[in-house]
Amino acid sequence: MQHVKALVFDVFGTVVDWRTSIAREAGAFFAKRYRAVDAEAFADAWRKRYQPAMEEVRSGRRPFTRLDVLHRENLELVLADFGIDPKREGEAALDALNRAWHRLDPWPDTVAGLARLKTKFFIAPLSNGNIALLANMGKHAGLPWDAILGAEVARAYKPQPEAYLRTAEVLAMRPEEVALIAAHNNDLAAAREAGLSTGFVARPVEHGAAQTTDLRAEQAWDVVADSFTDLATKLGCA
Amino acid sequence: MQHVKALVFDVFGTVVDWRTSIAREAGAFFAKRYRAVDAEAFADAWRKRYQPAMEEVRSGRRPFTRLDVLHRENLELVLADFGIDPKREGEAALDALNRAWHRLDPWPDTVAGLARLKTKFFIAPLSNGNIALLANMGKHAGLPWDAILGAEVARAYKPQPEAYLRTAEVLAMRPEEVALIAAHNNDLAAAREAGLSTGFVARPVEHGAAQTTDLRAEQAWDVVADSFTDLATKLGCA
């Protein structure tokens, strides 16, 4: 990691705990309107439609479409799956719930870790989230990013190589000078393939207590840590 | 300004004092190598090539090219104008001097004003600078941006309408919900034409003590202030 100048972060799951945050907001939405639902199951179902929606863009079947739009379309589908007619909710209520993705809470070590990492590295998200989503989230959660690089900048979705390479390009750095920090081995594998440096931070309850994936580093990533504060220590940040 | 949610800022001249900063770095560059030069004249000459270089892009004669590249090309031209062969300097020295545009100092009221404005508004640059330039400058100068929206995001140079409209679009706001804050009447006129709200902050020595342009608001902009701290007060930010 000696030559690394910038740390770029996967966001959903690595920086923020999307599942707890979405479940909380979805639970409140349902409680007001209908009945108790399994809010975590709803969060999981909404998230499950994330990759297939982006795959339409990655494959070229659909032009680049920002994540806010994909989330909103998926919300209507998942509400229908839960037996609710989205048309009865009204645009304003659906938009407000969709913006829950702008209000995700950080993991407990995130803000303290980023503040230390920022003293030595340029720090920015490298997320499939769009700029407005990431910027609002940064303001909500107090994430001290040096820049917000939303997916509109690369106009490509990870794990497409362009997502990693164009990020290095806009930072005016060589790929190896940029390290992706992520809790997902497949994201890191794609980043390494594109020439970036890599760091794994375990997030063993991203998907709840029964999580079976990404519990540990599956390759010899350049750095492996248990938390952002542990990462800061391992990278020599005071 | 009641409906305004985001303030986006012209940067060169409005947020930072490019002339003094560039003159200081250019003066040091020349002093080490050659002789005393008129460093302010050099800064002015370098800056004078800024608009014509962007006009090549705006006109479509040249594909979108980021400002770091335009600045670097212009540096070689202006060195030649000052009687210096850029080839003798070497790439590393030229790159280092070109990066002076990443290290511009804020006006004395900038950081304090932005910190207050940020409590009530989403704040971001709307500059012709590229992302790396703006992000490095933000880190150097301590500018508390909520997002960095470099020219790569809009892929258009002000005063093209796309530069303003695509910025509102990536913020997921209506144009009138976004106010451009600038020290330049022509920038504000183009922003208003595109439907944005507008605020003028006078920077009467941007071009030195003999400045004759942009000394005052030339239209009834939505807000007019003498400094960023005055702007914060006028917009009701504690």
XYZ file of C-alpha atoms in Angstrom:
476
model
C 0.000 0.000 0.000
C 3.113 2.261 -0.062
C 2.245 3.862 -3.412
C -1.454 4.366 -2.585
C -2.612 7.996 -2.528
C -6.401 7.612 -2.553
C -8.783 5.261 -0.782
C -12.101 4.816 -2.572
C -14.869 3.024 -0.764
C -17.681 0.713 -1.613
C -20.594 2.316 0.229
C -23.641 0.030 0.591
C -22.610 -2.489 3.225
C -19.024 -1.273 3.611
C -19.529 2.325 4.786
C -23.203 2.191 5.782
C -25.530 -0.422 7.246
C -28.197 -0.286 4.529
C -30.245 -3.192 5.859
C -30.967 -1.830 9.348
C -31.614 1.664 8.005
C -33.980 0.557 5.238
C -35.797 -1.852 7.541
C -36.349 0.947 10.062
C -37.801 3.333 7.474
C -39.835 0.641 5.733
C -41.165 -0.540 9.090
C -42.351 2.984 9.933
C -43.917 3.330 6.476
C -45.904 0.125 6.864
C -46.855 0.676 10.488
C -48.508 3.978 9.609
C -50.460 2.560 6.704
C -51.135 -1.115 6.965
C -49.908 -3.580 9.417
C -46.743 -4.959 10.795
C -44.577 -6.402 8.063
C -41.229 -8.123 8.287
C -39.257 -4.969 7.635
C -35.938 -6.783 7.294
C -37.443 -9.126 4.737
C -38.723 -6.056 2.891
C -35.252 -4.471 2.984
C -33.727 -7.711 1.676
C -36.322 -7.998 -1.088
C -35.765 -4.398 -2.188
C -32.015 -4.886 -2.194
C -32.345 -8.202 -4.072
C -33.658 -6.317 -7.093
C -30.552 -4.085 -7.135
C -28.167 -6.262 -9.127
C -30.692 -7.368 -11.793
C -31.706 -3.735 -12.388
C -28.076 -2.658 -12.859
C -27.450 -5.679 -15.065
C -29.892 -4.208 -17.600
C -27.581 -1.188 -17.798
C -24.320 -3.147 -17.734
C -25.494 -5.382 -20.563
C -26.328 -2.384 -22.742
C -29.998 -3.334 -22.935
C -30.768 -0.046 -21.188
C -28.922 3.294 -21.351
C -27.163 4.511 -18.198
C -29.842 5.151 -15.583
C -29.056 6.492 -12.146
C -29.631 4.408 -9.063
C -32.363 6.645 -7.615
C -34.480 5.748 -10.640
C -33.711 2.036 -10.375
C -34.496 2.047 -6.640
C -37.817 3.797 -7.322
C -38.851 1.297 -9.989
C -37.830 -1.577 -7.733
C -39.824 -0.117 -4.848
C -43.035 -0.426 -6.829
C -42.199 -4.011 -7.730
C -41.361 -5.042 -4.200
C -44.445 -3.339 -2.747
C -46.533 -5.367 -5.187
C -44.664 -8.497 -4.037
C -45.733 -7.647 -0.485
C -49.362 -7.353 -1.626
C -49.533 -3.560 -1.701
C -50.704 -1.547 -4.706
C -48.085 1.202 -5.146
C -50.575 3.328 -7.096
C -52.630 3.806 -3.925
C -49.644 5.281 -2.054
C -49.124 8.380 -4.150
C -45.924 9.720 -5.672
C -44.913 11.817 -2.670
C -45.031 8.910 -0.219
C -43.154 6.621 -2.592
C -40.509 9.269 -3.268
C -40.061 9.850 0.462
C -39.568 6.142 1.116
C -37.229 5.868 -1.859
C -35.087 8.610 -0.327
C -34.453 6.290 2.636
C -31.421 5.230 0.553
C -30.107 8.812 1.040
C -30.376 8.473 4.827
C -28.450 5.290 5.548
C -26.582 5.183 8.833
C -22.848 4.485 9.026
C -21.403 1.524 10.898
C -20.224 2.595 14.370
C -16.538 2.758 13.333
C -17.084 4.486 9.972
C -16.876 8.196 10.779
C -13.992 7.906 13.244
C -12.083 5.685 10.825
C -12.625 7.948 7.822
C -11.500 11.003 9.796
C -8.190 9.275 10.580
C -7.737 7.873 7.055
C -8.363 11.337 5.604
C -5.273 12.724 7.325
C -3.063 10.587 5.070
C -5.173 9.693 2.025
C -7.592 11.273 -0.387
C -10.934 9.610 0.447
C -13.991 9.268 -1.770
C -16.819 6.830 -2.430
C -16.607 4.449 -5.394
C -20.203 3.350 -5.358
C -22.968 2.495 -7.747
C -24.965 5.211 -5.984
C -25.655 8.446 -7.838
C -24.201 11.785 -6.803
C -27.318 13.184 -5.095
C -27.768 9.967 -3.119
C -24.128 9.866 -1.994
C -23.944 13.569 -1.245
C -27.145 13.575 0.815
C -25.961 10.467 2.624
C -22.618 12.128 3.327
C -24.362 15.117 4.844
C -26.791 12.925 6.836
C -24.102 10.624 8.193
C -21.268 13.137 8.561
C -18.949 11.304 6.156
C -15.895 13.526 5.587
C -15.359 12.702 1.893
C -12.815 14.732 -0.067
C -14.956 14.265 -3.177
C -18.193 12.550 -4.151
C -17.671 10.386 -7.199
C -21.133 9.131 -8.078
C -21.844 6.569 -10.740
C -22.720 9.408 -13.150
C -19.017 10.248 -13.277
C -17.988 6.848 -14.615
C -21.372 6.162 -16.259
C -20.710 2.506 -15.553
C -21.734 0.143 -12.769
C -19.296 -1.969 -10.800
C -17.972 -4.563 -11.461
C -17.513 -3.197 -14.985
C -13.811 -2.254 -15.358
C -14.735 1.266 -16.518
C -16.194 2.015 -13.079
C -12.766 1.516 -11.491
C -10.584 2.891 -14.270
C -12.534 6.096 -14.887
C -12.456 6.790 -11.163
C -8.642 6.636 -11.174
C -8.676 8.801 -14.278
C -10.807 11.590 -12.771
C -8.552 11.530 -9.702
C -5.595 11.944 -12.099
C -3.905 8.925 -10.538
C -2.546 5.634 -11.838
C -4.843 2.682 -10.993
C -2.402 1.218 -8.448
C -2.313 4.554 -6.616
C -6.002 4.060 -5.826
C -7.150 1.380 -3.374
C -10.711 0.126 -3.273
C -11.884 -0.577 0.269
C -14.815 -2.981 0.296
C -16.556 -5.658 2.340
C -17.224 -7.710 -0.809
C -14.649 -10.056 -2.300
C -16.148 -9.879 -5.814
C -15.896 -6.070 -5.873
C -12.242 -6.296 -4.814
C -11.524 -8.977 -7.419
C -12.854 -6.729 -10.179
C -10.890 -3.756 -8.839
C -7.687 -5.824 -8.753
C -8.353 -7.045 -12.282
C -8.559 -3.366 -13.343
C -5.200 -2.665 -11.649
C -6.345 -0.974 -8.419
C -4.949 -1.755 -4.981
C -7.351 -3.484 -2.589
C -8.408 -3.513 1.055
C -10.986 -5.763 2.717
C -12.987 -4.710 5.763
C -15.244 -7.420 7.148
C -18.901 -6.517 7.663
C -20.186 -9.858 8.933
C -23.733 -8.709 9.748
C -24.445 -6.662 6.617
C -27.076 -9.244 5.694
C -28.091 -10.016 9.269
C -26.885 -12.473 11.868
C -27.209 -15.463 9.544
C -24.869 -14.058 6.875
C -22.751 -16.707 5.169
C -20.936 -14.663 2.474
C -17.945 -12.331 2.678
C -17.190 -13.292 6.246
C -13.485 -13.198 5.453
C -10.946 -12.194 2.821
C -10.956 -14.783 0.035
C -7.785 -13.548 -1.654
C -4.584 -11.980 -0.381
C -5.855 -8.398 -0.566
C -3.262 -5.685 0.030
C -4.701 -4.934 3.453
C -7.338 -6.704 5.561
C -9.039 -5.113 8.565
C -11.914 -5.646 10.981
C -13.166 -2.063 10.942
C -12.343 1.370 9.519
C -10.510 2.281 12.717
C -8.490 -0.935 12.472
C -7.798 -0.058 8.828
C -6.560 3.402 9.879
C -4.176 1.805 12.379
C -2.924 -0.731 9.834
C -2.292 2.047 7.312
C -0.348 4.115 9.838
C -2.895 6.888 10.363
C -2.671 8.483 13.797
C -34.331 32.676 -2.227
C -37.052 30.962 -0.151
C -37.237 27.888 -2.391
C -33.453 27.506 -2.741
C -32.027 24.249 -1.340
C -28.526 24.237 -2.823
C -25.899 26.916 -3.321
C -23.420 26.143 -6.091
C -20.371 28.317 -6.415
C -18.230 29.671 -9.151
C -14.739 28.894 -7.870
C -11.956 30.802 -9.695
C -12.257 34.355 -8.414
C -15.380 33.790 -6.313
C -14.194 31.166 -3.810
C -10.430 31.420 -4.307
C -7.976 34.192 -5.141
C -6.374 32.527 -8.169
C -4.246 35.524 -9.170
C -2.289 35.927 -5.940
C -1.829 32.171 -5.573
C -0.643 31.591 -9.137
C 1.629 34.632 -9.025
C 3.239 33.331 -5.818
C 3.935 29.871 -7.276
C 5.023 31.217 -10.649
C 7.301 33.726 -8.936
C 8.977 30.944 -6.968
C 9.313 28.838 -10.124
C 11.052 31.635 -12.007
C 13.205 32.794 -9.115
C 14.736 29.325 -8.806
C 15.476 29.019 -12.509
C 15.892 32.286 -14.293
C 15.347 35.724 -13.070
C 12.702 37.872 -11.520
C 9.639 38.040 -13.716
C 6.444 39.972 -13.240
C 4.634 37.084 -11.581
C 1.249 38.817 -11.633
C 1.609 39.498 -15.328
C 2.450 35.815 -15.781
C -0.653 34.789 -13.795
C -2.792 37.136 -15.886
C -1.312 35.831 -19.137
C -1.903 32.209 -18.128
C -5.467 32.990 -17.103
C -6.075 34.951 -20.311
C -5.704 31.751 -22.307
C -8.443 30.059 -20.242
C -11.541 31.229 -22.085
C -10.167 30.708 -25.627
C -9.111 27.141 -24.722
C -12.576 26.319 -23.377
C -14.169 27.951 -26.391
C -12.594 25.238 -28.570
C -14.575 22.713 -26.514
C -17.787 24.742 -26.300
C -17.822 25.254 -30.056
C -17.526 21.516 -30.666
C -14.222 21.916 -32.510
C -12.626 19.801 -29.787
C -14.120 16.978 -27.684
C -14.611 17.574 -23.978
C -11.157 18.024 -22.441
C -10.616 18.574 -18.746
C -9.215 21.821 -17.438
C -5.980 20.288 -16.112
C -5.086 19.435 -19.707
C -6.034 22.880 -21.005
C -4.041 24.583 -18.231
C -1.018 22.419 -19.064
C -1.159 23.238 -22.766
C -1.598 26.911 -21.960
C 1.370 26.823 -19.590
C 3.688 25.860 -22.442
C 2.297 28.647 -24.606
C 2.611 31.305 -21.938
C 6.141 30.222 -20.986
C 7.089 30.647 -24.626
C 5.465 34.103 -24.563
C 7.746 34.949 -21.634
C 10.774 33.841 -23.612
C 11.242 30.453 -21.944
C 11.487 27.158 -23.803
C 9.115 24.781 -21.968
C 10.969 21.756 -23.373
C 14.019 22.658 -21.279
C 11.988 22.545 -18.050
C 11.050 18.881 -18.103
C 7.653 17.270 -17.629
C 7.889 16.958 -13.841
C 8.592 20.663 -13.283
C 5.833 21.708 -15.668
C 3.345 19.314 -14.059
C 4.240 20.618 -10.615
C 3.692 24.225 -11.683
C 0.454 23.274 -13.449
C -0.784 21.803 -10.179
C -0.591 25.295 -8.667
C -4.233 25.496 -9.844
C -4.979 22.730 -7.295
C -3.477 24.807 -4.468
C -5.306 28.120 -4.770
C -5.967 29.954 -1.528
C -9.462 30.996 -0.447
C -10.449 34.614 0.138
C -10.291 35.464 3.864
C -14.080 35.144 4.330
C -14.549 31.981 2.257
C -14.155 29.144 4.753
C -16.046 30.850 7.585
C -18.854 31.800 5.202
C -19.153 28.326 3.666
C -19.280 26.707 7.107
C -22.278 28.898 8.025
C -24.002 28.466 4.643
C -23.613 24.693 4.912
C -25.815 24.595 8.015
C -28.830 25.566 5.895
C -27.959 24.708 2.288
C -26.363 21.955 0.284
C -23.093 23.507 -0.943
C -20.998 22.467 -3.936
C -18.790 24.023 -6.599
C -20.186 24.706 -10.073
C -16.911 25.353 -11.774
C -15.185 24.713 -15.049
C -12.489 23.008 -12.990
C -12.180 19.234 -13.180
C -12.899 16.942 -10.258
C -9.283 16.254 -9.251
C -8.477 19.968 -9.336
C -11.517 20.926 -7.251
C -11.119 18.059 -4.811
C -7.427 18.747 -4.204
C -8.192 22.437 -3.825
C -10.950 21.629 -1.342
C -8.549 19.564 0.724
C -5.782 22.216 0.491
C -8.029 25.131 1.391
C -10.365 23.375 3.836
C -13.500 24.022 1.785
C -16.365 22.090 3.426
C -18.181 21.086 0.211
C -21.056 18.612 0.444
C -20.142 17.338 -3.022
C -17.590 18.080 -5.714
C -19.298 18.568 -9.047
C -16.462 18.939 -11.514
C -16.906 19.827 -15.138
C -16.645 16.115 -16.031
C -20.087 15.637 -14.503
C -21.803 18.075 -16.874
C -19.249 17.587 -19.659
C -19.941 21.189 -20.621
C -18.249 24.475 -19.832
C -20.045 27.502 -18.431
C -21.735 29.570 -19.757
C -23.245 26.722 -21.803
C -26.749 26.056 -20.420
C -25.969 22.338 -19.982
C -23.381 23.203 -17.336
C -26.110 24.705 -15.126
C -28.974 22.376 -15.995
C -27.070 19.106 -15.615
C -25.816 20.283 -12.234
C -29.410 20.756 -11.034
C -30.246 17.379 -12.532
C -27.495 15.472 -10.694
C -28.576 17.186 -7.469
C -32.120 15.945 -8.224
C -33.443 19.493 -7.832
C -35.440 21.870 -10.001
C -33.253 24.637 -11.503
C -34.824 27.363 -9.333
C -33.994 25.331 -6.209
C -30.306 25.803 -7.054
C -28.637 29.215 -6.718
C -25.368 30.038 -8.442
C -23.143 32.231 -6.291
C -20.587 34.091 -8.416
C -18.501 37.239 -8.615
C -19.116 37.461 -12.376
C -22.232 39.037 -13.853
C -22.004 37.074 -17.117
C -21.937 33.737 -15.271
C -25.019 34.773 -13.288
C -26.806 35.933 -16.437
C -26.297 32.531 -18.052
C -27.429 30.754 -14.883
C -30.585 32.890 -14.722
C -31.254 32.199 -18.392
C -31.110 28.471 -17.562
C -33.596 28.969 -14.721
C -31.299 28.940 -11.680
C -31.514 31.386 -8.791
C -28.606 33.817 -8.491
C -26.389 35.494 -5.903
C -23.598 38.015 -6.493
C -20.613 38.368 -4.194
C -18.258 41.198 -5.125
C -14.574 40.324 -5.504
C -13.239 43.738 -6.503
C -9.543 42.797 -6.473
C -9.753 39.445 -8.276
C -7.806 41.023 -11.159
C -5.728 43.323 -8.957
C -6.195 46.826 -7.617
C -6.940 48.285 -11.049
C -9.904 45.993 -11.749
C -12.704 47.683 -13.696
C -15.129 44.779 -14.292
C -17.669 43.099 -12.014
C -17.262 45.725 -9.318
C -20.982 45.588 -8.669
C -24.175 43.696 -9.478
C -25.326 44.617 -12.979
C -28.762 43.022 -12.697
C -31.186 42.546 -9.828
C -29.755 39.210 -8.690
C -31.750 37.365 -6.048
C -29.179 38.207 -3.391
C -26.145 40.530 -3.424
C -23.404 40.426 -0.780
C -19.941 41.789 -0.039
C -18.462 38.515 1.207
C -19.417 34.914 1.989
C -19.988 35.815 5.639
C -22.240 38.703 4.567
C -24.048 36.251 2.271
C -24.552 33.846 5.196
C -26.067 36.646 7.255
C -28.327 37.762 4.395
C -29.529 34.176 3.886
C -30.336 33.771 7.585
C -27.522 31.366 8.483
C -26.446 31.635 12.093
